[in-house]
Short mmCIF file of N, CA and C in Angstrom, two decimals:
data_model
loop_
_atom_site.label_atom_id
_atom_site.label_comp_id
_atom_site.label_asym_id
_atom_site.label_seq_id
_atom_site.Cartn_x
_atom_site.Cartn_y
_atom_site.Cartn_z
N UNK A 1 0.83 -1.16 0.00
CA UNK A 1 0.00 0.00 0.00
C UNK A 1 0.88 1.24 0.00
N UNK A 2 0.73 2.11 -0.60
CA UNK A 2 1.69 3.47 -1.11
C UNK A 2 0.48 4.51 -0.31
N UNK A 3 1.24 5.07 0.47
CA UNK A 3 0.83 6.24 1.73
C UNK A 3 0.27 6.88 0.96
N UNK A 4 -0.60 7.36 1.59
CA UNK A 4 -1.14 9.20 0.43
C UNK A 4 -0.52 10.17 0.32
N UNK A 5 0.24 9.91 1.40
CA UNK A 5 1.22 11.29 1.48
C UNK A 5 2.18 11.69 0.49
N UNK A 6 2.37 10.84 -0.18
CA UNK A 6 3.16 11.00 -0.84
C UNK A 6 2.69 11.76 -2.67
N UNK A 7 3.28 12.04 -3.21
CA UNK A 7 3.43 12.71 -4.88
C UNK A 7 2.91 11.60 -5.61
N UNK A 8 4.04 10.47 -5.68
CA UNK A 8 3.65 9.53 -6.99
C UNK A 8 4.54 8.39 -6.45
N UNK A 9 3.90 7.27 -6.76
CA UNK A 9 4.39 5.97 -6.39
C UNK A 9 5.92 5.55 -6.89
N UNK A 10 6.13 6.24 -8.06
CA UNK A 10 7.92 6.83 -8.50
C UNK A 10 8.66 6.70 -7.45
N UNK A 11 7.85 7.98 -6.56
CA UNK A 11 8.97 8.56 -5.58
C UNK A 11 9.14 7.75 -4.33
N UNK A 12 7.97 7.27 -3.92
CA UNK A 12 7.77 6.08 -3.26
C UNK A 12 8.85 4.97 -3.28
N UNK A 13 8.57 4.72 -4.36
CA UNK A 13 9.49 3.74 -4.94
C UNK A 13 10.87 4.28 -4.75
N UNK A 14 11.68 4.62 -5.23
CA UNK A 14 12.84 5.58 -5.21
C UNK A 14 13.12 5.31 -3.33
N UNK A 15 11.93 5.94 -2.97
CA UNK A 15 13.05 6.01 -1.28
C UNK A 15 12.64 4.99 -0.74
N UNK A 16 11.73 4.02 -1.13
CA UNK A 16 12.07 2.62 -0.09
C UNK A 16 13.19 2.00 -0.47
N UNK A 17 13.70 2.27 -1.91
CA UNK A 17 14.59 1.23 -2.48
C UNK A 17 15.72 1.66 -1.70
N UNK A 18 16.10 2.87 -1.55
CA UNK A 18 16.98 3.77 -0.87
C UNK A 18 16.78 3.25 0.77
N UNK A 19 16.21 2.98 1.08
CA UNK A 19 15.81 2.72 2.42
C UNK A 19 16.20 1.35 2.87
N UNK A 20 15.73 0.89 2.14
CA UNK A 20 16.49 -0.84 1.87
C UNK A 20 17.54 -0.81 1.84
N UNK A 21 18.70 -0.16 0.93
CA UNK A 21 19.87 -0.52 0.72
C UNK A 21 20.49 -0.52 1.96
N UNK A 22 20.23 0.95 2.61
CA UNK A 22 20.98 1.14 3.35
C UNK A 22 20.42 0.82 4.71
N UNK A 23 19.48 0.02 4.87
CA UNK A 23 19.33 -0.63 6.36
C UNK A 23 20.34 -1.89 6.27
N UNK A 24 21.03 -2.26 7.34
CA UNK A 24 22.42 -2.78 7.08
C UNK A 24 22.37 -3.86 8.34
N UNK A 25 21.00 -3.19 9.73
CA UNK A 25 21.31 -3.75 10.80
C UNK A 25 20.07 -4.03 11.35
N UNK A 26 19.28 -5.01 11.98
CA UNK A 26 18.19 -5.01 12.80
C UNK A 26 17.71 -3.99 13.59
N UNK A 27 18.63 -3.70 13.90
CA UNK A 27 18.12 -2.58 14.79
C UNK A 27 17.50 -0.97 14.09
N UNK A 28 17.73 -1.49 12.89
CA UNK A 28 17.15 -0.33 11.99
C UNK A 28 15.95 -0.55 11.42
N UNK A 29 15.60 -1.90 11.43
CA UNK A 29 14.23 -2.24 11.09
C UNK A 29 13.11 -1.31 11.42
N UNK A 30 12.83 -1.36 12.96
CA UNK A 30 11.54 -0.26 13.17
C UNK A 30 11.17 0.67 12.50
N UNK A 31 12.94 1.69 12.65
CA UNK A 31 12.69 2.69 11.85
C UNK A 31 12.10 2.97 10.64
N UNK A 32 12.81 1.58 9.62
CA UNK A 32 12.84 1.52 8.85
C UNK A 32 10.83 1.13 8.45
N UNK A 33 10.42 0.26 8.62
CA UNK A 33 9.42 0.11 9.02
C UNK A 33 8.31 1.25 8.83
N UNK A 34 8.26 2.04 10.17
CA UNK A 34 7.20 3.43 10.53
C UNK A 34 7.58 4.45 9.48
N UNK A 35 8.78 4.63 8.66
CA UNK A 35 9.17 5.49 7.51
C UNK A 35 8.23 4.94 6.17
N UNK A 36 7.59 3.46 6.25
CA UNK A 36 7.25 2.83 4.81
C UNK A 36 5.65 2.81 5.01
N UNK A 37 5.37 2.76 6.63
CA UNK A 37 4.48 2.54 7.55
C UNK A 37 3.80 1.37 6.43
N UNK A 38 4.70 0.23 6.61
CA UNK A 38 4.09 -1.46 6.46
C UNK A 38 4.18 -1.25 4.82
N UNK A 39 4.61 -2.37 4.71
CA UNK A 39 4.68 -3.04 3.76
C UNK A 39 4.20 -4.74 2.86
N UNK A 40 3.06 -4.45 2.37
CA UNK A 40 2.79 -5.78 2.01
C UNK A 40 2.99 -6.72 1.00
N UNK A 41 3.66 -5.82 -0.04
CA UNK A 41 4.29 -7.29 -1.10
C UNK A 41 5.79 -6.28 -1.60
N UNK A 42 6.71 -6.80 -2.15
CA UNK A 42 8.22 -6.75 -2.33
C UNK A 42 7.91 -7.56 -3.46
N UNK A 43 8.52 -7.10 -4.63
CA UNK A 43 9.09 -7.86 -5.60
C UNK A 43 10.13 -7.27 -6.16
N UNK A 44 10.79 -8.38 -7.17
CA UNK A 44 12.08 -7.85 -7.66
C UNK A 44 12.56 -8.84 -8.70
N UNK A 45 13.20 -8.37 -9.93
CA UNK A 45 13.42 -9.24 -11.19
C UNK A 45 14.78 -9.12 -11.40
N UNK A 46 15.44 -9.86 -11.67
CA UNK A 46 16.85 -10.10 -12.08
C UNK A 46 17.48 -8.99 -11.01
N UNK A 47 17.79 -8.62 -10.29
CA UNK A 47 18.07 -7.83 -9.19
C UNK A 47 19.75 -8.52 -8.73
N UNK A 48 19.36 -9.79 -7.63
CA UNK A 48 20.55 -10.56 -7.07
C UNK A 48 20.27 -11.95 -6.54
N UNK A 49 20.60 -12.62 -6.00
CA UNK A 49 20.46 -13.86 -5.63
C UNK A 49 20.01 -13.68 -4.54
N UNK A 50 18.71 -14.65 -4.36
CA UNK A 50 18.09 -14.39 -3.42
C UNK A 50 18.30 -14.43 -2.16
N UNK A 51 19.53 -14.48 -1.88
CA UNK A 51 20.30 -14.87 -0.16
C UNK A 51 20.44 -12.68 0.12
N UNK A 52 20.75 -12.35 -1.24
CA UNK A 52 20.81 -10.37 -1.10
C UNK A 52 19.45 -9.91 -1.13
N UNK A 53 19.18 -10.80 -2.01
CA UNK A 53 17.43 -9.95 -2.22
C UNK A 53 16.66 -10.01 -0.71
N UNK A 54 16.86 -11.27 -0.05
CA UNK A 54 16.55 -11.29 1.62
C UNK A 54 16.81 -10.30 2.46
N UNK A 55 18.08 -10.26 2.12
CA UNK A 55 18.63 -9.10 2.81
C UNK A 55 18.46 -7.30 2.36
N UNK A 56 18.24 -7.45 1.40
CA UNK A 56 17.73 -6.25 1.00
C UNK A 56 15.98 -5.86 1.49
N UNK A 57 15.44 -7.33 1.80
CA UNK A 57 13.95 -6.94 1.48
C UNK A 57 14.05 -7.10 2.71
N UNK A 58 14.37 -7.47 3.81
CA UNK A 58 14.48 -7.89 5.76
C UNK A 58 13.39 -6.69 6.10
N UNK A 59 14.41 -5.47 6.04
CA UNK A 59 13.69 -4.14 6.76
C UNK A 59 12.50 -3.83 6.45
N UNK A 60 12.07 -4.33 5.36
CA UNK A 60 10.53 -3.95 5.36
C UNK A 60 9.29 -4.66 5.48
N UNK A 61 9.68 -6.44 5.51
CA UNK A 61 9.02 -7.22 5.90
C UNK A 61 8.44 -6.90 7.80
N UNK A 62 7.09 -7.51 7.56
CA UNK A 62 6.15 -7.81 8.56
C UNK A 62 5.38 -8.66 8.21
N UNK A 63 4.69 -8.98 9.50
CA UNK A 63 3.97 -10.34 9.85
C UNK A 63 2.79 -10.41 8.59
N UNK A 64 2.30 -9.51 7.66
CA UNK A 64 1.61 -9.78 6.42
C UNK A 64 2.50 -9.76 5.13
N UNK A 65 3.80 -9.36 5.41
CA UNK A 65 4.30 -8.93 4.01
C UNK A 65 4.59 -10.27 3.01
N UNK A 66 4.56 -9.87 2.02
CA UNK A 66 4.62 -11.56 1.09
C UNK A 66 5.69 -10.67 0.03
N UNK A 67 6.38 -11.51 -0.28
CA UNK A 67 8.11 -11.20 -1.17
C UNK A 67 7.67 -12.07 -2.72
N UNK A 68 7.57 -11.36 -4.04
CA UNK A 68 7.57 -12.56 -4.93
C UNK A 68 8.83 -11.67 -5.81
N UNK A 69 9.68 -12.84 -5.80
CA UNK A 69 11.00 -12.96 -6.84
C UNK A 69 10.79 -13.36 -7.91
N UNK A 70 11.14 -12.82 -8.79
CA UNK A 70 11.33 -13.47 -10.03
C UNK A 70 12.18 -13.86 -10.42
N UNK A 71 12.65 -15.56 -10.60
CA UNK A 71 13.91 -16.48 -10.28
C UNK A 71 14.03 -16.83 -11.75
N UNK A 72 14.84 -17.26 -12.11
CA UNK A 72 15.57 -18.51 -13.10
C UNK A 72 15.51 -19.93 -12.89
N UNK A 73 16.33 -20.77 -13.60
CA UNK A 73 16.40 -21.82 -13.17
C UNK A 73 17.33 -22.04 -12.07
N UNK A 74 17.89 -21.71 -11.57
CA UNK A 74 18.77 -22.12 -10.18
C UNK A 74 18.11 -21.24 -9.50
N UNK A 75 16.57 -21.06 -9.12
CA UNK A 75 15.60 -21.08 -7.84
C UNK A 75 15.92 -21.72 -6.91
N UNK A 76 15.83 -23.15 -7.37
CA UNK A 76 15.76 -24.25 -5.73
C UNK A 76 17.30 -24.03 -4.89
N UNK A 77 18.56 -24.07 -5.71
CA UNK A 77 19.34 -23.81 -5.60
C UNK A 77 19.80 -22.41 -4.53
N UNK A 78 18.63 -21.55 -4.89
CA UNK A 78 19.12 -20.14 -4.24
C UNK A 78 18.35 -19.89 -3.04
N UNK A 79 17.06 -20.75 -3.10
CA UNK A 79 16.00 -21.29 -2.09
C UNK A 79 17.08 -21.75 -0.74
N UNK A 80 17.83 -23.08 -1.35
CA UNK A 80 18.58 -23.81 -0.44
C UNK A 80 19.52 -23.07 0.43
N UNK A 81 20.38 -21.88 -0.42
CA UNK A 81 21.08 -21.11 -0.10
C UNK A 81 21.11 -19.60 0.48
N UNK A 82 19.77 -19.44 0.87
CA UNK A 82 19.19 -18.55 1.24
C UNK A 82 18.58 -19.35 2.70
N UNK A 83 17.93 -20.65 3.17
CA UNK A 83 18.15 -20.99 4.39
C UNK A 83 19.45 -21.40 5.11
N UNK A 84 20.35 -20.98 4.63
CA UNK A 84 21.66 -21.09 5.62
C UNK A 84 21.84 -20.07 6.25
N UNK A 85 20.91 -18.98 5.78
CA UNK A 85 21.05 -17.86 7.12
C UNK A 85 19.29 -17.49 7.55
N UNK A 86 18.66 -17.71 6.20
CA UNK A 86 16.86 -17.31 6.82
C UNK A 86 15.87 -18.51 6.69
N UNK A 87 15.02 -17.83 7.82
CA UNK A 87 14.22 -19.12 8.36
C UNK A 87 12.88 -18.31 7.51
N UNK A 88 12.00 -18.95 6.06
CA UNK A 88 11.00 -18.39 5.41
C UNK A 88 10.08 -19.64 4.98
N UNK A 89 9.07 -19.30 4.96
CA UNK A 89 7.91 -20.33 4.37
C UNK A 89 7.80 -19.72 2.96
N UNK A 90 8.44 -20.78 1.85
CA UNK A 90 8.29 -20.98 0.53
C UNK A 90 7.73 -21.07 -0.30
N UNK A 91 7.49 -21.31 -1.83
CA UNK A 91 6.14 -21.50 -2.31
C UNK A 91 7.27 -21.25 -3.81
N UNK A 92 7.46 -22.04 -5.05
CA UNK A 92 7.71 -21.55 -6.05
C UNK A 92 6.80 -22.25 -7.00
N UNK A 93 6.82 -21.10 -8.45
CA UNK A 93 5.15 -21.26 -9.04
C UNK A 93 6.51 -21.41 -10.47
N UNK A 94 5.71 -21.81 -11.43
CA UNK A 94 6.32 -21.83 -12.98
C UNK A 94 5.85 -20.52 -13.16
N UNK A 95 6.85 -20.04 -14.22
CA UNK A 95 6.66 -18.59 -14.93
C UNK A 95 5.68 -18.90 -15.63
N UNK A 96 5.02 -17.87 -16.30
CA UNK A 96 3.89 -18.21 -17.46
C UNK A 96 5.28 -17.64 -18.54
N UNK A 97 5.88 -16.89 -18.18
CA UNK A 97 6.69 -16.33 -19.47
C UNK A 97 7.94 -16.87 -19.92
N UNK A 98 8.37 -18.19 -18.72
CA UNK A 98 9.84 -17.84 -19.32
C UNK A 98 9.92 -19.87 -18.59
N UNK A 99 10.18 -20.65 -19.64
CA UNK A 99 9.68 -22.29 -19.29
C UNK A 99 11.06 -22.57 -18.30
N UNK A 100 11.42 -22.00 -18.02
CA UNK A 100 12.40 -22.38 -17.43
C UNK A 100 12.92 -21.41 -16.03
N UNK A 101 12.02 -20.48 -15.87
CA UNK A 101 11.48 -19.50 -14.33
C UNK A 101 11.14 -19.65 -13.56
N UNK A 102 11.01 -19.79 -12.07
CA UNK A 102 10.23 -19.52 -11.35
C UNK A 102 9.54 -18.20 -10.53
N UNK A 103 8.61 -18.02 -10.02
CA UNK A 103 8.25 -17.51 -9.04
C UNK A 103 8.46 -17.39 -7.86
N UNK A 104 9.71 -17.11 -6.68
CA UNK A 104 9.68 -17.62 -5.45
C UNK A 104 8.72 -16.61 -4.63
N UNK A 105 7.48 -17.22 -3.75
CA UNK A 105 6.87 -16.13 -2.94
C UNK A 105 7.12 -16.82 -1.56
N UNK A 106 7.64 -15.62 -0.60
CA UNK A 106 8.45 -15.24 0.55
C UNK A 106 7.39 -15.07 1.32
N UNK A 107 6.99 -15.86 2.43
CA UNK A 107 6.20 -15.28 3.34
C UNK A 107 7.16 -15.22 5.30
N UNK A 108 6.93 -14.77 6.04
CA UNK A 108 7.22 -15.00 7.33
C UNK A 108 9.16 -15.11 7.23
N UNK A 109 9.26 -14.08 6.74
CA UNK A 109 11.16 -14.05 7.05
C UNK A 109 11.60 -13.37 8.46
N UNK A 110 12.58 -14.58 9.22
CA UNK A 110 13.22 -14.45 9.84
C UNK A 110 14.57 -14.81 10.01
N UNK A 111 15.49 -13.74 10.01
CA UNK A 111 16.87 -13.80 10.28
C UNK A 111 17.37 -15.03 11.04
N UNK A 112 17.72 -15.99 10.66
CA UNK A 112 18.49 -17.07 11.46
C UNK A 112 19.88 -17.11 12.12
N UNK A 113 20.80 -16.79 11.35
CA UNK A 113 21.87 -16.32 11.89
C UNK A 113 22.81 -15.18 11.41
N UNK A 114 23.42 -14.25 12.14
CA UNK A 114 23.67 -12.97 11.84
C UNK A 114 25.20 -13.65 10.64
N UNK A 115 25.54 -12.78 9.72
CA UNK A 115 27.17 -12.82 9.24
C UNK A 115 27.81 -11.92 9.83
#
C-alpha cells in the first residue's frame, strides 16, 4: 500500500529502495518500518540472488508482508542457499513467461543467523 502522502508511487518507490539498501542492521528495522508505515508485497526481477534480495527486502518485511521474486532456473538452488542464514515459508510457481522461471513467494522471514 503506497501512503497518500506521498506525490507519486515513482517517488515512493525511489526512497524505499533507498531505504532498503541502506538498512544494514536489525536494529534499523523499526525505523525503517514506521518510515514505509508497512509493507505488504516486495518484488524484484533479475536484481541478485536471493540470499541479497533477503537481505535487502528484511527491513521492510512484517507479519503480512509476502516477497515474490522473479527467479531462473537455479531457484531451488538459491531457495537452499538462502536458508543457511533465513528461516522463510516458501512456495515456487512456474513462470507463465519464461519455461524455465520460477516464481519464489516469501512469506514470514526471519533472520536465522547474523554474518
Amino acid at each position: 500500500m503506497i501512503p497518500e502522502r506521498q506525490h507519486s508511487s515513482a517517488k515512493w518507490a525511489v526512497a524505499a529502495a533507498q531505504l532498503w539498501t541502506s538498512a544494514r542492521s536489525e536494529s534499523r528495522k523499526p525505523r525503517l518500518q514506521s518510515k514505509l508505515g508497512g509493507v505488504d508485497v516486495i518484488t524484484a526481477r533479475a536484481l541478485a540472488p536471493l540470499p541479497r534480495l533477503l537481505e535487502l527486502a528484511a527491513p521492510a518485511f512484517s507479519a503480512h508482508t509476502v516477497a515474490l521474486f522473479l527467479k531462473g532456473r537455479e531457484a531451488e538452488a538459491e531457495v537452499a542457499a538462502a536458508r543457511r542464514r533465513w528461516t522463510f515459508d516458501a512456495t515456487l510457481e512456474p513462470s507463465l513467461t519464461d519455461a524455465g522461471g520460477r516464481i519464489v513467494a516469501i512469506k514470514a522471514l526471519e533472520v536465522e543467523r547474523e554474518e
